[in-house]
PDB file of C-alpha atoms in Angstrom:
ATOM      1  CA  UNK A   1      27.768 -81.066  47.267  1.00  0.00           C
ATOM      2  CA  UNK A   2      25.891 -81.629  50.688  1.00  0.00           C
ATOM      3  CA  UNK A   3      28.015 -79.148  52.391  1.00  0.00           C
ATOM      4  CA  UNK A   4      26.942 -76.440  49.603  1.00  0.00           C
ATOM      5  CA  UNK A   5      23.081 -77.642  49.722  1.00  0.00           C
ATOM      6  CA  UNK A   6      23.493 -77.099  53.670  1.00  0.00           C
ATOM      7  CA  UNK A   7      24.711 -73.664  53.089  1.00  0.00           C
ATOM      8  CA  UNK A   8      21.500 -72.879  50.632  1.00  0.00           C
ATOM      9  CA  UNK A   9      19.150 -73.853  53.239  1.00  0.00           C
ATOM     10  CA  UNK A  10      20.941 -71.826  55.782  1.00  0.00           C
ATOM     11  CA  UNK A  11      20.324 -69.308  53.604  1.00  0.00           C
ATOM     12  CA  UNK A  12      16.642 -69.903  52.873  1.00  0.00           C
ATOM     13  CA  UNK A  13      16.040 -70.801  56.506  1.00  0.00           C
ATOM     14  CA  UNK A  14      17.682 -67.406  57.504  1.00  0.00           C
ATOM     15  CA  UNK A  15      15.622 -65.439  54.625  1.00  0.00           C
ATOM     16  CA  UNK A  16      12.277 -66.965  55.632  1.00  0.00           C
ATOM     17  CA  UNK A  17      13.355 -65.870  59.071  1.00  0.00           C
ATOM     18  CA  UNK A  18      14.189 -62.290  57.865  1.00  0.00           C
ATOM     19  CA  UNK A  19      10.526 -62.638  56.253  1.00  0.00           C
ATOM     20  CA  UNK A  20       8.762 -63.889  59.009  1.00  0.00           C
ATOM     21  CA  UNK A  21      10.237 -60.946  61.183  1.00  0.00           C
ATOM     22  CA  UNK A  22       9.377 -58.432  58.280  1.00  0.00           C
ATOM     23  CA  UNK A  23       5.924 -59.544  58.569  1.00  0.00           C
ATOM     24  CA  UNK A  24       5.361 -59.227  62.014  1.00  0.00           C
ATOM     25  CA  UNK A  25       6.760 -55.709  62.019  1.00  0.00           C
ATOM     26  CA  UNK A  26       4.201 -54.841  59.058  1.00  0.00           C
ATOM     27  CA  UNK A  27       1.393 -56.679  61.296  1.00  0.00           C
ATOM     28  CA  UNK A  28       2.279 -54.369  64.193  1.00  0.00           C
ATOM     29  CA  UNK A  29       2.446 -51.393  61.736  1.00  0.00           C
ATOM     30  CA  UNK A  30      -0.921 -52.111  60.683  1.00  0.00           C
ATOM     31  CA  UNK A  31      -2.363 -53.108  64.127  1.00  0.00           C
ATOM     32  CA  UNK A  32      -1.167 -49.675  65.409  1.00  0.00           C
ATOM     33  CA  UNK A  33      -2.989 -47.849  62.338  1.00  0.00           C
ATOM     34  CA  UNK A  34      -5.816 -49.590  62.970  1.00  0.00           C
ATOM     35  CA  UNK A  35      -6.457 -48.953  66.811  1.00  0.00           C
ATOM     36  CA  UNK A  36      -5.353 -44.808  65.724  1.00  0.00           C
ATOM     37  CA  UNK A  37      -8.410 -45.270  63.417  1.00  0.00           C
ATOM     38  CA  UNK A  38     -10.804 -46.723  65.746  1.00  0.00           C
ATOM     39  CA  UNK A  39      -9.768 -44.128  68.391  1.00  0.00           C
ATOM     40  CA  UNK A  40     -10.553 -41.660  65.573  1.00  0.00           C
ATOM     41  CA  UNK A  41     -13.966 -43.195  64.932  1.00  0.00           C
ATOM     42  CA  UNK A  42     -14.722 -43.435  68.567  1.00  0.00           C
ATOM     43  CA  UNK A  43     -14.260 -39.883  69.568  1.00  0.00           C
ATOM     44  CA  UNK A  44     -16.815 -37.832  70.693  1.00  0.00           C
ATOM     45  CA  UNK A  45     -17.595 -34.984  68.618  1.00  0.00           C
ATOM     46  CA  UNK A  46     -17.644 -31.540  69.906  1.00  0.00           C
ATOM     47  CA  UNK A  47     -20.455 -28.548  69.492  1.00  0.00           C
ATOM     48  CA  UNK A  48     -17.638 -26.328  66.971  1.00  0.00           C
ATOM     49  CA  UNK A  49     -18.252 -29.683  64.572  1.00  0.00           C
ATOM     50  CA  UNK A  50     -21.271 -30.193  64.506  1.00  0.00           C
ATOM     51  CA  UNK A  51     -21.902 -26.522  64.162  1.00  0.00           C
ATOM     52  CA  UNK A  52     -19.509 -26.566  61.330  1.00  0.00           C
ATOM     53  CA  UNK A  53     -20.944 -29.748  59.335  1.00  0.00           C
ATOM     54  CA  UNK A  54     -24.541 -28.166  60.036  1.00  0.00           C
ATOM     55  CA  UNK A  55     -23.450 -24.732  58.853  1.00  0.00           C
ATOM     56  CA  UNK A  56     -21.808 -26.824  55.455  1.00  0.00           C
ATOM     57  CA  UNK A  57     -24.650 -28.632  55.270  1.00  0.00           C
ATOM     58  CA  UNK A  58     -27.130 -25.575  54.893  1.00  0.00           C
ATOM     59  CA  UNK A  59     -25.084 -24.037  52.451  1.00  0.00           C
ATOM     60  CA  UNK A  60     -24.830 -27.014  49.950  1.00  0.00           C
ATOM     61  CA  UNK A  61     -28.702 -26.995  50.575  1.00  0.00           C
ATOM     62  CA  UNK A  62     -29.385 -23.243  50.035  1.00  0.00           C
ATOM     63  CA  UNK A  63     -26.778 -23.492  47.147  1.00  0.00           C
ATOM     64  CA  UNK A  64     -28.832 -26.493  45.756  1.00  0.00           C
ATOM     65  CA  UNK A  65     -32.243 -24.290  46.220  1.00  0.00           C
ATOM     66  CA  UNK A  66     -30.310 -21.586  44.399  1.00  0.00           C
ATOM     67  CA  UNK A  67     -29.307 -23.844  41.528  1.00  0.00           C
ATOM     68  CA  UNK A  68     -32.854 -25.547  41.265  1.00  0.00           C
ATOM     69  CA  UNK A  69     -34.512 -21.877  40.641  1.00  0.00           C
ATOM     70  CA  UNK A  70     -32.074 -21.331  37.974  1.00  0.00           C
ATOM     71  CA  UNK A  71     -32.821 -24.296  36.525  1.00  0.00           C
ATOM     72  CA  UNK A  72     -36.481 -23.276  36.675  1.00  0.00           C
ATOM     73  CA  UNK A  73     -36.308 -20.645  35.308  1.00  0.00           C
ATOM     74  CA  UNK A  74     -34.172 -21.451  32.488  1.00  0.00           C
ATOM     75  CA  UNK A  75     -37.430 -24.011  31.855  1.00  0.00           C
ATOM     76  CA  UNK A  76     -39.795 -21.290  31.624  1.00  0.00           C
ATOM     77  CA  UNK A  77     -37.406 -19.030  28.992  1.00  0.00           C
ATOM     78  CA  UNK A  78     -36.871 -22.530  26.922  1.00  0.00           C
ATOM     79  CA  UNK A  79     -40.241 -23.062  26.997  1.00  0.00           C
ATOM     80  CA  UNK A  80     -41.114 -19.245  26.109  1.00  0.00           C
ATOM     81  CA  UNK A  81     -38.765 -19.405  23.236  1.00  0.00           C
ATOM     82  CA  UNK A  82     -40.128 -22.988  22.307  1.00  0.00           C
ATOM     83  CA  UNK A  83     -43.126 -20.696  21.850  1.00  0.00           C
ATOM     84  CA  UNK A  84     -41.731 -18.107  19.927  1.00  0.00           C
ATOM     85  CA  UNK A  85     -40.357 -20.873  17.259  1.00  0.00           C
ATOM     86  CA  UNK A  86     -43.678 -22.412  16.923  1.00  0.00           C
ATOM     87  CA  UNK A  87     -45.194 -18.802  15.851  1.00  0.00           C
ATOM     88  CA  UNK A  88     -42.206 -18.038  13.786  1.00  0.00           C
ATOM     89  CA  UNK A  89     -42.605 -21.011  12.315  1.00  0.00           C
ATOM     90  CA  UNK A  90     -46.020 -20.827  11.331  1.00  0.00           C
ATOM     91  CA  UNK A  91     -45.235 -17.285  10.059  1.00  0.00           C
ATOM     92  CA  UNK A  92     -42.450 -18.599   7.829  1.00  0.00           C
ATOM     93  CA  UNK A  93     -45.057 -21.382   6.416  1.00  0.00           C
ATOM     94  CA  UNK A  94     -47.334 -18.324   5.934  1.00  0.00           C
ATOM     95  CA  UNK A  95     -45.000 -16.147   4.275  1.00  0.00           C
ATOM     96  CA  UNK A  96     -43.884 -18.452   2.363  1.00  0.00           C
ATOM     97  CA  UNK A  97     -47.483 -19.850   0.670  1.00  0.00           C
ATOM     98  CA  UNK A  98     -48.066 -16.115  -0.232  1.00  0.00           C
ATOM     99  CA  UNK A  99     -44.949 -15.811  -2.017  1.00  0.00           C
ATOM    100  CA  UNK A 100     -45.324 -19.246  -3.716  1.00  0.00           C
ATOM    101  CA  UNK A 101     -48.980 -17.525  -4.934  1.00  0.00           C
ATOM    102  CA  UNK A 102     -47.538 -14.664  -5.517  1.00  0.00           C
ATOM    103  CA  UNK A 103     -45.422 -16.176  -7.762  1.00  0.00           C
ATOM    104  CA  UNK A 104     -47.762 -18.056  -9.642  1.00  0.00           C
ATOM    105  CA  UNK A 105     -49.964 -14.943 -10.350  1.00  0.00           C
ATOM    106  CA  UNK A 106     -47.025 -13.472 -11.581  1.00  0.00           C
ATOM    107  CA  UNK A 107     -46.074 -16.174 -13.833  1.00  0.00           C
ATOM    108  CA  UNK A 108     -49.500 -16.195 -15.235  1.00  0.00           C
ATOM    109  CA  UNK A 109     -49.545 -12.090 -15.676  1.00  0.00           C
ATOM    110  CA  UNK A 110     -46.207 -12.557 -17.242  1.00  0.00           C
ATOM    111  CA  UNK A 111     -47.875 -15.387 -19.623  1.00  0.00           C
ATOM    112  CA  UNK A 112     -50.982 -13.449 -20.597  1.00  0.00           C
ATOM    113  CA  UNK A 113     -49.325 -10.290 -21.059  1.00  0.00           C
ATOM    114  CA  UNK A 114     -46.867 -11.965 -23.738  1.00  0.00           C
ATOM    115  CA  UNK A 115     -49.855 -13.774 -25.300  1.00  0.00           C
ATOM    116  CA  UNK A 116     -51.557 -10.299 -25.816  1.00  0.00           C
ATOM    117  CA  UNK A 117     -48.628  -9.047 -26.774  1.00  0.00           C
ATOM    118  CA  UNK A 118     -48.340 -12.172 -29.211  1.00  0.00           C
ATOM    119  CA  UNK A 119     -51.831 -11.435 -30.665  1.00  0.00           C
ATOM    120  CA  UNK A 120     -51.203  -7.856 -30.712  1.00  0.00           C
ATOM    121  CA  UNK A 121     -48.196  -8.157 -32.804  1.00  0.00           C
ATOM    122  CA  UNK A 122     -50.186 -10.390 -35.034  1.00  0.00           C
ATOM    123  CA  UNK A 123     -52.790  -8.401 -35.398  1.00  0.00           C
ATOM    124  CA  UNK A 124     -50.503  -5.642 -36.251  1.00  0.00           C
ATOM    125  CA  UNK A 125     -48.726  -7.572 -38.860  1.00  0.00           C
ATOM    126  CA  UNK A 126     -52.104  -8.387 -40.630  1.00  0.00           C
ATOM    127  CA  UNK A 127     -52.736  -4.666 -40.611  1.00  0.00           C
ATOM    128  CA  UNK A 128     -49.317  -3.830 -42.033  1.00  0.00           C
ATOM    129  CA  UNK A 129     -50.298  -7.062 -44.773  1.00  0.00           C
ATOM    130  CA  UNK A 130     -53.745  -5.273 -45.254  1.00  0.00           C
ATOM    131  CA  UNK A 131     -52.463  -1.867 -45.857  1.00  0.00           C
ATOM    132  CA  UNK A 132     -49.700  -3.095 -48.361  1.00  0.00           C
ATOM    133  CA  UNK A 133     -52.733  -4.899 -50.362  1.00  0.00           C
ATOM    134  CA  UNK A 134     -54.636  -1.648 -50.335  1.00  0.00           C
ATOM    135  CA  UNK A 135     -52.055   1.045 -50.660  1.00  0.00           C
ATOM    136  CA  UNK A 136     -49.236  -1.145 -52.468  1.00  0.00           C
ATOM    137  CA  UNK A 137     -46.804   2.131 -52.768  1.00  0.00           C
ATOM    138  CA  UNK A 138     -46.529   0.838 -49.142  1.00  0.00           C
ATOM    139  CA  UNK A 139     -44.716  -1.979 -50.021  1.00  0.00           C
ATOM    140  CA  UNK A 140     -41.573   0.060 -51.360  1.00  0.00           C
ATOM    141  CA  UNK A 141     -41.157   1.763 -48.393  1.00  0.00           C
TER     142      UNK A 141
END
């Protein structure tokens, strides 16, 4: 049993060694990276560059002027057309209170005209009752 416990911690011993090794290697790795990246930071920049990132830079900013005119003007047609709602609108609200009148004097037209023609009829019928009294051969037609 001691002789196989040995043998595990040989093991372990050489893994944490493997490890250890593995780590240092990574740490180097890394090291390396990192001094590439500082050189990178470091380095002076040339006249092409900064040309370039000045030339980018007033295109995203004449591109930006471009996009905020748009955007103004799409504010003034919204607001135009805001405009033309509101008169609409208050045509529709017009339009529609004459109808709704209109309507009203027709119903009443509609109304009187069958009351005359209620009374007329009446009338009528007395006149047919009258003639009947007076002329009663009337009656047998």
């Amino acid at each position: 049993k001691v002789k196989r416990h040995e043998r595990k911690l040989e093991e372990w011993e050489s893994m944490d060694h493997l490890g250890f090794e593995q780590l240092k290697t990574e740490k180097a790795e890394k090291g390396k990276q990192l001094e590439k990246c500082e050189k990178e930071i470091n380095r002076p920049i040339n006249e092409a560059e900064k040309a370039n990132v000045c030339s980018l830079i007033n295109d995203a900013t004449k591109s930006l002027a471009e996009k905020e005119k748009q955007l103004e003007d799409i504010g003034k047609i919204t607001a135009q057309k805001s405009k033309s709602l509101v008169h609409l609108e208050k045509q529709f609200k017009s339009i529609t209170r004459a109808l709704e009148s209109t309507s009203t004097a027709c119903r009443e037209i509609v109304e009187q005209s069958y009351n005359k023609s209620k009374i007329e009829v009446s009338l009528t019928m007395q006149k047919i009752e009258d003639l009947k009294k007076e002329f009663p051969a009337i009656s047998e037609i």
